[in-house]
Coordinates of C-alpha atoms in Angstrom, one line a residue:
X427 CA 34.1 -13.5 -9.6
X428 CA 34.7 -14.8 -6.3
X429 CA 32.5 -17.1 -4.0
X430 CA 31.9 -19.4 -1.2
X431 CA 29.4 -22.4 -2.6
X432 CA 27.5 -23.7 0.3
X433 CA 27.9 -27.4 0.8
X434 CA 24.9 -29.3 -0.1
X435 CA 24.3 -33.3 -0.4
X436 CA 22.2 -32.8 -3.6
X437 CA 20.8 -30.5 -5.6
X438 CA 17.3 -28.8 -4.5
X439 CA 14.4 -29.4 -7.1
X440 CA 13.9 -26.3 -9.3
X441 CA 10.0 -25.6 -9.9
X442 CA 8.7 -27.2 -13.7
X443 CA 7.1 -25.8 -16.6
X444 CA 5.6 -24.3 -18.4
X445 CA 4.2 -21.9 -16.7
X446 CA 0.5 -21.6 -16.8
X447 CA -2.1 -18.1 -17.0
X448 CA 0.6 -16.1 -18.3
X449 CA -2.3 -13.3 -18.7
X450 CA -0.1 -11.6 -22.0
X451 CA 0.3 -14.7 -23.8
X452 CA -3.0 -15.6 -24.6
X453 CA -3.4 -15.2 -28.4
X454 CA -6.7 -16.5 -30.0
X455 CA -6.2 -14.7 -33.2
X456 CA -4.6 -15.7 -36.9
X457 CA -2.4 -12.8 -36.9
X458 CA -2.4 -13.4 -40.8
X459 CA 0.7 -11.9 -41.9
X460 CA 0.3 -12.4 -45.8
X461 CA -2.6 -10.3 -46.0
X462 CA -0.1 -7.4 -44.4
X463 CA 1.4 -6.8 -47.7
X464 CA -0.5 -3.1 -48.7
X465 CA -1.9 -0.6 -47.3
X466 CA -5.3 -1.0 -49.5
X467 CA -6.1 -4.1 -46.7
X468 CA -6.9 -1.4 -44.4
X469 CA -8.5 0.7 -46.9
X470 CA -11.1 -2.4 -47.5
X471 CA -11.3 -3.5 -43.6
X472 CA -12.6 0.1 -42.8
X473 CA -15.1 -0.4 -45.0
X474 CA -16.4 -4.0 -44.3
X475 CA -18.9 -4.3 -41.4
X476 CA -17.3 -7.5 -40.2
X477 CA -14.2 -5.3 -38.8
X478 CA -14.1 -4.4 -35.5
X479 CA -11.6 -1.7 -34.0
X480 CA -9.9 -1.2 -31.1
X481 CA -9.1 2.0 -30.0
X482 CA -5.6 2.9 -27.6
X483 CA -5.6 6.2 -26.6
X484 CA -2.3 6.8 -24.9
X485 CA -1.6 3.4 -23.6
X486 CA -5.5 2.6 -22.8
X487 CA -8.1 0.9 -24.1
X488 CA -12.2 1.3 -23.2
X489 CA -13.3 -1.8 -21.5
X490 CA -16.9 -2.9 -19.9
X491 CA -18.0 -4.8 -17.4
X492 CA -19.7 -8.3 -18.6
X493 CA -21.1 -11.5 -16.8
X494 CA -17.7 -13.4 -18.1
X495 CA -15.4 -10.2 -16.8
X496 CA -14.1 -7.2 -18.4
X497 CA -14.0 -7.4 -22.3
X498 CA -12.9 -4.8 -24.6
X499 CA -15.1 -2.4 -26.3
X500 CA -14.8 -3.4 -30.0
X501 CA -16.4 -1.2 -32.1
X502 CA -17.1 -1.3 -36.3
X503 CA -15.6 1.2 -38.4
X504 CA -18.3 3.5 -38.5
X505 CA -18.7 4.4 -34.4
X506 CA -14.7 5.2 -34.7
X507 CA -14.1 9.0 -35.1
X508 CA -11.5 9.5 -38.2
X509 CA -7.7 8.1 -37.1
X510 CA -6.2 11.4 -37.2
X511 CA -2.6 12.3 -39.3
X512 CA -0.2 11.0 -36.0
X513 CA -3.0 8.2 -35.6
X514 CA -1.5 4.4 -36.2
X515 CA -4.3 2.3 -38.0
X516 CA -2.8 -1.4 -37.8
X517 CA -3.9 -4.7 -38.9
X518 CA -4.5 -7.1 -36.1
X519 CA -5.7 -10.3 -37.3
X520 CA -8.6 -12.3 -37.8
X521 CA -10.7 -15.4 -36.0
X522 CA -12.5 -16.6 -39.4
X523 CA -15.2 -14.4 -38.8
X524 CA -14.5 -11.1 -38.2
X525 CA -10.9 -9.0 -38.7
X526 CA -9.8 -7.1 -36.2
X527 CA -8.0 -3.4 -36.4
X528 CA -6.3 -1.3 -34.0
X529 CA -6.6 2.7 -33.9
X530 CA -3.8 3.6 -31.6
X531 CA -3.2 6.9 -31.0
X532 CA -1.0 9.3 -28.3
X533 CA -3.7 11.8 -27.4
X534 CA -5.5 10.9 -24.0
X535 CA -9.1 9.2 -24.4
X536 CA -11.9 10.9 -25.4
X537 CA -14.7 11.7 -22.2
X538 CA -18.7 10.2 -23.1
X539 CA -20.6 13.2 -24.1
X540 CA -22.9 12.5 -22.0
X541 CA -21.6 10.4 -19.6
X542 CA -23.8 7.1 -20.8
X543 CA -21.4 4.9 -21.7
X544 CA -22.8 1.5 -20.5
X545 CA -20.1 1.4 -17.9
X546 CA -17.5 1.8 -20.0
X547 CA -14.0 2.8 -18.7
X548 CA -10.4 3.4 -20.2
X549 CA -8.0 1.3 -18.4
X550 CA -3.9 0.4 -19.5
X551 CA -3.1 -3.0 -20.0
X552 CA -0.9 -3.6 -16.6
X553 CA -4.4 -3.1 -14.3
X554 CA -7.2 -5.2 -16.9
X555 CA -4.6 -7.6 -18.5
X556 CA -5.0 -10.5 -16.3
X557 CA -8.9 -9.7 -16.4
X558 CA -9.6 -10.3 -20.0
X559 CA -10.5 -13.3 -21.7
X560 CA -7.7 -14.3 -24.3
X561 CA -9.0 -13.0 -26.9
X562 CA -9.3 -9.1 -25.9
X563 CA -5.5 -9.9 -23.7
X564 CA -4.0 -11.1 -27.0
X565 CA -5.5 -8.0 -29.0
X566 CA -4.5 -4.9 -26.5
X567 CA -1.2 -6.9 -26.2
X568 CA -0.4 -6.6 -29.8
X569 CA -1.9 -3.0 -30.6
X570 CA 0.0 -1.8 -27.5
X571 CA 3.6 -3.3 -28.4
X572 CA 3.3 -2.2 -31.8
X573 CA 2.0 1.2 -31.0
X574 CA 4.9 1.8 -28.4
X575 CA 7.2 0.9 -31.2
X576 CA 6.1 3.2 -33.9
X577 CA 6.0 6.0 -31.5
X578 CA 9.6 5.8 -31.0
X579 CA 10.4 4.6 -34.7
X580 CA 9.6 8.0 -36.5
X581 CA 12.5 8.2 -38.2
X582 CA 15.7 6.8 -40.7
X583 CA 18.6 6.2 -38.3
X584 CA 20.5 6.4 -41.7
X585 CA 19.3 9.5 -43.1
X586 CA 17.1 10.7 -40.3
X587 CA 14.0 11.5 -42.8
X588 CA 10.6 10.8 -41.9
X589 CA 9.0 7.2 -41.7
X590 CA 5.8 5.7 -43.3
X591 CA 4.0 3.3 -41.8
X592 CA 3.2 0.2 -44.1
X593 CA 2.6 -3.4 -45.0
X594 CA -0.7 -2.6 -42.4
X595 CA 0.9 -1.2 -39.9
X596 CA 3.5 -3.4 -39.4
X597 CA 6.4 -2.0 -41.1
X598 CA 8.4 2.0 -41.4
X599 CA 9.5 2.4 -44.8
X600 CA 12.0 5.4 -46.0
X601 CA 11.5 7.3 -48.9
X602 CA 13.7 5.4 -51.0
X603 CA 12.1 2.0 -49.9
X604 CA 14.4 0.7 -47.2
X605 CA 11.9 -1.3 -44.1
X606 CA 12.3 -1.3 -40.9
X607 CA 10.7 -3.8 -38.8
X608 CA 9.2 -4.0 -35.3
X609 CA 12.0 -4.3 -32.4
X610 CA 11.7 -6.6 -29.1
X611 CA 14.2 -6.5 -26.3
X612 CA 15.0 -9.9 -24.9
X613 CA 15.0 -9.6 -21.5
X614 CA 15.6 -12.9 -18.7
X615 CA 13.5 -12.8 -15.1
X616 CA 14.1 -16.1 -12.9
X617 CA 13.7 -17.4 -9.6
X618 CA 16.8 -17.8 -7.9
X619 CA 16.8 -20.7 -5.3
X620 CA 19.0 -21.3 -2.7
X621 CA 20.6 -24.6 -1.9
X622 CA 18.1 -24.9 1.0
X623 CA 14.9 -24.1 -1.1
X624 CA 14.3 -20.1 -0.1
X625 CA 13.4 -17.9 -2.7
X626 CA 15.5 -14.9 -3.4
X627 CA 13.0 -11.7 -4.3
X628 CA 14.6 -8.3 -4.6
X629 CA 12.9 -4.6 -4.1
X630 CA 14.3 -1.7 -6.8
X631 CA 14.8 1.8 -5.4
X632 CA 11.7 2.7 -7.6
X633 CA 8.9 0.7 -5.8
X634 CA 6.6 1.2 -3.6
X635 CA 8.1 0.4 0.0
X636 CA 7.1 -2.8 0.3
X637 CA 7.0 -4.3 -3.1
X638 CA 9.4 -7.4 -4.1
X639 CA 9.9 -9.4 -6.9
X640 CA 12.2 -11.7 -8.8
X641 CA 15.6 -10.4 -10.4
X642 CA 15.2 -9.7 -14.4
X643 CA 17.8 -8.0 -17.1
X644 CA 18.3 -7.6 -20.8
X645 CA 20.5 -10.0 -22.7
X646 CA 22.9 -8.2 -23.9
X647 CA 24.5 -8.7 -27.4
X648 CA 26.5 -12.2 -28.1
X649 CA 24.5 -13.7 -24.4
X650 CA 22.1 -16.6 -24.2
X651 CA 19.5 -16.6 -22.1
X652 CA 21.0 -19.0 -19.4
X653 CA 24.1 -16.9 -19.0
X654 CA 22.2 -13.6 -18.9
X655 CA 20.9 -15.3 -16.1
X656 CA 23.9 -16.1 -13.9
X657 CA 24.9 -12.9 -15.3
X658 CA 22.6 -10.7 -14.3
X659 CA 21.9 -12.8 -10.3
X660 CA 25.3 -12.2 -10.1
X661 CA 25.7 -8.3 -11.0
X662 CA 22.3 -7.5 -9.1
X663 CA 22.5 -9.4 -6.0
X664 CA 25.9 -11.0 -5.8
X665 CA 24.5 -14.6 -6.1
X666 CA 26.5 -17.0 -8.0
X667 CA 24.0 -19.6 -10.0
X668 CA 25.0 -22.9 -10.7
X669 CA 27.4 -23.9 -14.0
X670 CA 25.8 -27.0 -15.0
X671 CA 23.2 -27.5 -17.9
X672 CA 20.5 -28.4 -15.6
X673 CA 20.8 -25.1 -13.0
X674 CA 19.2 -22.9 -15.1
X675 CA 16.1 -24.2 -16.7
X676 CA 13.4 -22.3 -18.6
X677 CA 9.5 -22.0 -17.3
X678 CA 8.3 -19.8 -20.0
X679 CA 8.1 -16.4 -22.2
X680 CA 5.5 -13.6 -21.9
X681 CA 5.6 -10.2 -24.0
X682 CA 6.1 -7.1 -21.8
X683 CA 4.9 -4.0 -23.8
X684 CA 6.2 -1.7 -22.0
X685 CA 7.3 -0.5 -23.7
X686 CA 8.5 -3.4 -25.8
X687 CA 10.1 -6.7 -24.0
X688 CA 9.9 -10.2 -24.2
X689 CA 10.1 -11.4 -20.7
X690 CA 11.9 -15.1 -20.8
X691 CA 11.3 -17.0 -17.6
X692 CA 13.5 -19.8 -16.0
X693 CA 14.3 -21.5 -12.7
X694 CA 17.7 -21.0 -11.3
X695 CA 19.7 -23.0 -8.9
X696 CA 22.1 -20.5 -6.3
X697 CA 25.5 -22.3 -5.5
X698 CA 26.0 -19.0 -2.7
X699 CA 24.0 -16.7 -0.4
X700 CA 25.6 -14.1 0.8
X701 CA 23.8 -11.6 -0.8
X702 CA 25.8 -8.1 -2.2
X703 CA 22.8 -5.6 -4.3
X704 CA 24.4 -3.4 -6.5
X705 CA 22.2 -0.3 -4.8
X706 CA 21.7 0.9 -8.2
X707 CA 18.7 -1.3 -9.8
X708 CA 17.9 -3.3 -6.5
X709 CA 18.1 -1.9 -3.2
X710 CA 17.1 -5.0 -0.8
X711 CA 17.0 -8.5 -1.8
X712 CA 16.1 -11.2 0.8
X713 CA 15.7 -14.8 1.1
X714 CA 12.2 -16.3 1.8
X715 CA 10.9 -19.5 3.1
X716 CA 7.2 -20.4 1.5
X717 CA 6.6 -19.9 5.3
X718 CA 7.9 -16.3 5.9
X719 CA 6.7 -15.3 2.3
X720 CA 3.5 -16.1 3.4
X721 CA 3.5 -14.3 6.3
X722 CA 4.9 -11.3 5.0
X723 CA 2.7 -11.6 2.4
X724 CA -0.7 -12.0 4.5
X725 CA 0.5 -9.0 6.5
X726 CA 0.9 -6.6 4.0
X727 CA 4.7 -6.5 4.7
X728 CA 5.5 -7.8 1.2
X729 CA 3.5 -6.5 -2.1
X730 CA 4.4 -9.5 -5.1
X731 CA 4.1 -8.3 -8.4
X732 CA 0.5 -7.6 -9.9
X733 CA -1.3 -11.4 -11.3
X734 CA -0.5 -10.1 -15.0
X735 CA 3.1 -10.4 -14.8
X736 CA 5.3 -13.5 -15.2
X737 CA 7.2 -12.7 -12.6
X738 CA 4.0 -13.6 -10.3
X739 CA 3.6 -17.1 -11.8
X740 CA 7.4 -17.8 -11.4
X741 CA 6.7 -17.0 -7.6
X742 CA 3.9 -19.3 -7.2
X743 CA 5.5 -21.9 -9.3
X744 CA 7.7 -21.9 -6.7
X745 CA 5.4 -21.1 -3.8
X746 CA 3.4 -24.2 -5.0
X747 CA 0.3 -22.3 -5.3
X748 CA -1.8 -18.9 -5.5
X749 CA 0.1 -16.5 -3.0
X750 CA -2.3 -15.2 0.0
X751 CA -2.2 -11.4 -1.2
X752 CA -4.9 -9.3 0.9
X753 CA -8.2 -8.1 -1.0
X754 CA -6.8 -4.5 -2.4
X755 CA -3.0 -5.1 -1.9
X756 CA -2.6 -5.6 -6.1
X757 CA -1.5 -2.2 -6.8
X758 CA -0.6 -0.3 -3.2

């Protein structure tokens, strides 16, 4: 790896955490993982009036307008249609009061018979996610991460026989017993500063035109988080970060289900920047001022990432504030 450090008098200040409004780690619930142990829990929820369920159909859930915002639709045991055989019923949790279950399943959503639904519609969790209060984020988070994963865990990678799903959901068992448990990728995203306090955003060949955003990338296996960092600023953009402890610091996590992340944020402190993509998963990268950021940003001529993702608060926690996104530009 070779470089050029710019020559600096002092390090520039790195933005602080944590980070706050991360929309998909809001979590109100006691997940209550004892009760997960049988199957018969969800046998006895289905039947108890103080269980509410919420239904994914192919990554969406039925939401409603409210004077507080959009909440889920929540609805007991009885207004749900029978989970068919491919259905996942899982155990989400409880607030004291009432326990909550999820019916996810991979067929699209069912239409109103008669098109009187209150106002109800079926949205995914990227467009309603920052929208929700914590409870119903925390809920559709949960049912949608573990859906993803059991849709994809159908069978033994020893023996290649069918799964089961048990323990409530939250486990695949074999047919001689052996578990397998829910998966999470690790993945880093940062904000790369340079020496002279721009902002380093980067566009991927799959965006629309104008849409930037921070670097991310998987740790990979024997990597902590702070190398996959200079790792990954390095292999995407050709940006050295900083060696010392205090160049890489962490901001804060969110979950990413889709389809099953853990999205680690952090600060990170460039030494270089000449900046060298790889063309493969970013195509541009540019510095910013807050200035020019601003600017582009008011224009239309740069589209951040949508308010639920963490790489939109590590921008701001940067930028100092709420970017000045035009009314509409969330999702061009």
């Amino acid at each position: 790896m070779s470089a050029h450090p710019d020559v600096t008098t002092a390090k520039v200040p790195l933005p602080t955490g944590p980070l706050r409004a991360l929309a998909l780690s809001r979590q109100q619930l006691d997940r209550a993982g004892e009760r997960r142990g049988g199957q018969e829990l969800l046998e006895r929820l289905w039947a108890s009036p103080a269980t509410r369920v919420l239904q994914v159909h192919a990554g969406r859930a039925p939401v409603v307008p409210t004077r507080r915002g959009l909440e889920l639709v929540l609805r007991s045991p009885v207004e749900v249609p029978a989970p068919g055989p491919d259905d996942l019923r899982l155990y989400l949790g409880t607030d004291g009061t009432l326990d909550y279950v999820a019916v996810v399943s991979s067929d699209a959503e069912p239409e109103s018979a008669d098109g009187s639904a209150g106002g109800e519609e079926w949205r995914g969790l990227r467009e309603v996610g920052a929208e929700l209060g914590a409870r119903d984020a925390g809920l559709f988070t949960e049912a949608l991460s573990m859906g993803n994963w059991h849709a994809v865990t159908r069978f033994s990678p020893r023996t290649g026989k069918a799964l089961t799903a048990t323990a409530a959901g939250w486990v695949k068992t074999e047919p001689d017993g052996k578990e397998h448990f829910p998966r999470t990728d690790a993945a880093v995203i940062m904000a790369v500063v340079a020496p002279d306090d721009r902002l380093l955003l980067g566009h991927q060949p799959v965006w629309p035109e104008n849409r930037y955003s921070v670097l991310a990338g998987f740790v990979e296996p024997g990597e902590c988080f702070e190398d996959t960092v200079r790792r990954e600023a390095f292999e995407e953009a050709g940006i050295v970060v900083g060696a010392d402890a205090d160049d890489v610091v962490y901001l804060g996590s969110q979950p990413w289900p889709f389809p099953a992340s853990l999205m680690v944020g952090f600060a990170a402190r460039a030494t270089t920047t000449d900046i060298r993509v790889d063309g493969d998963e970013i195509a541009l990268a540019r510095w910013f001022t807050r200035e020019e950021l601003a600017e582009e940003v008011a224009a239309g001529r740069v589209l951040p990432p949508p308010e639920v993702s963490i790489a939109r608060r590590l921008i701001e926690a940067w930028f100092g504030g709420p970017l000045p996104v035009p009314a509409g530009g969330e999702w061009a």
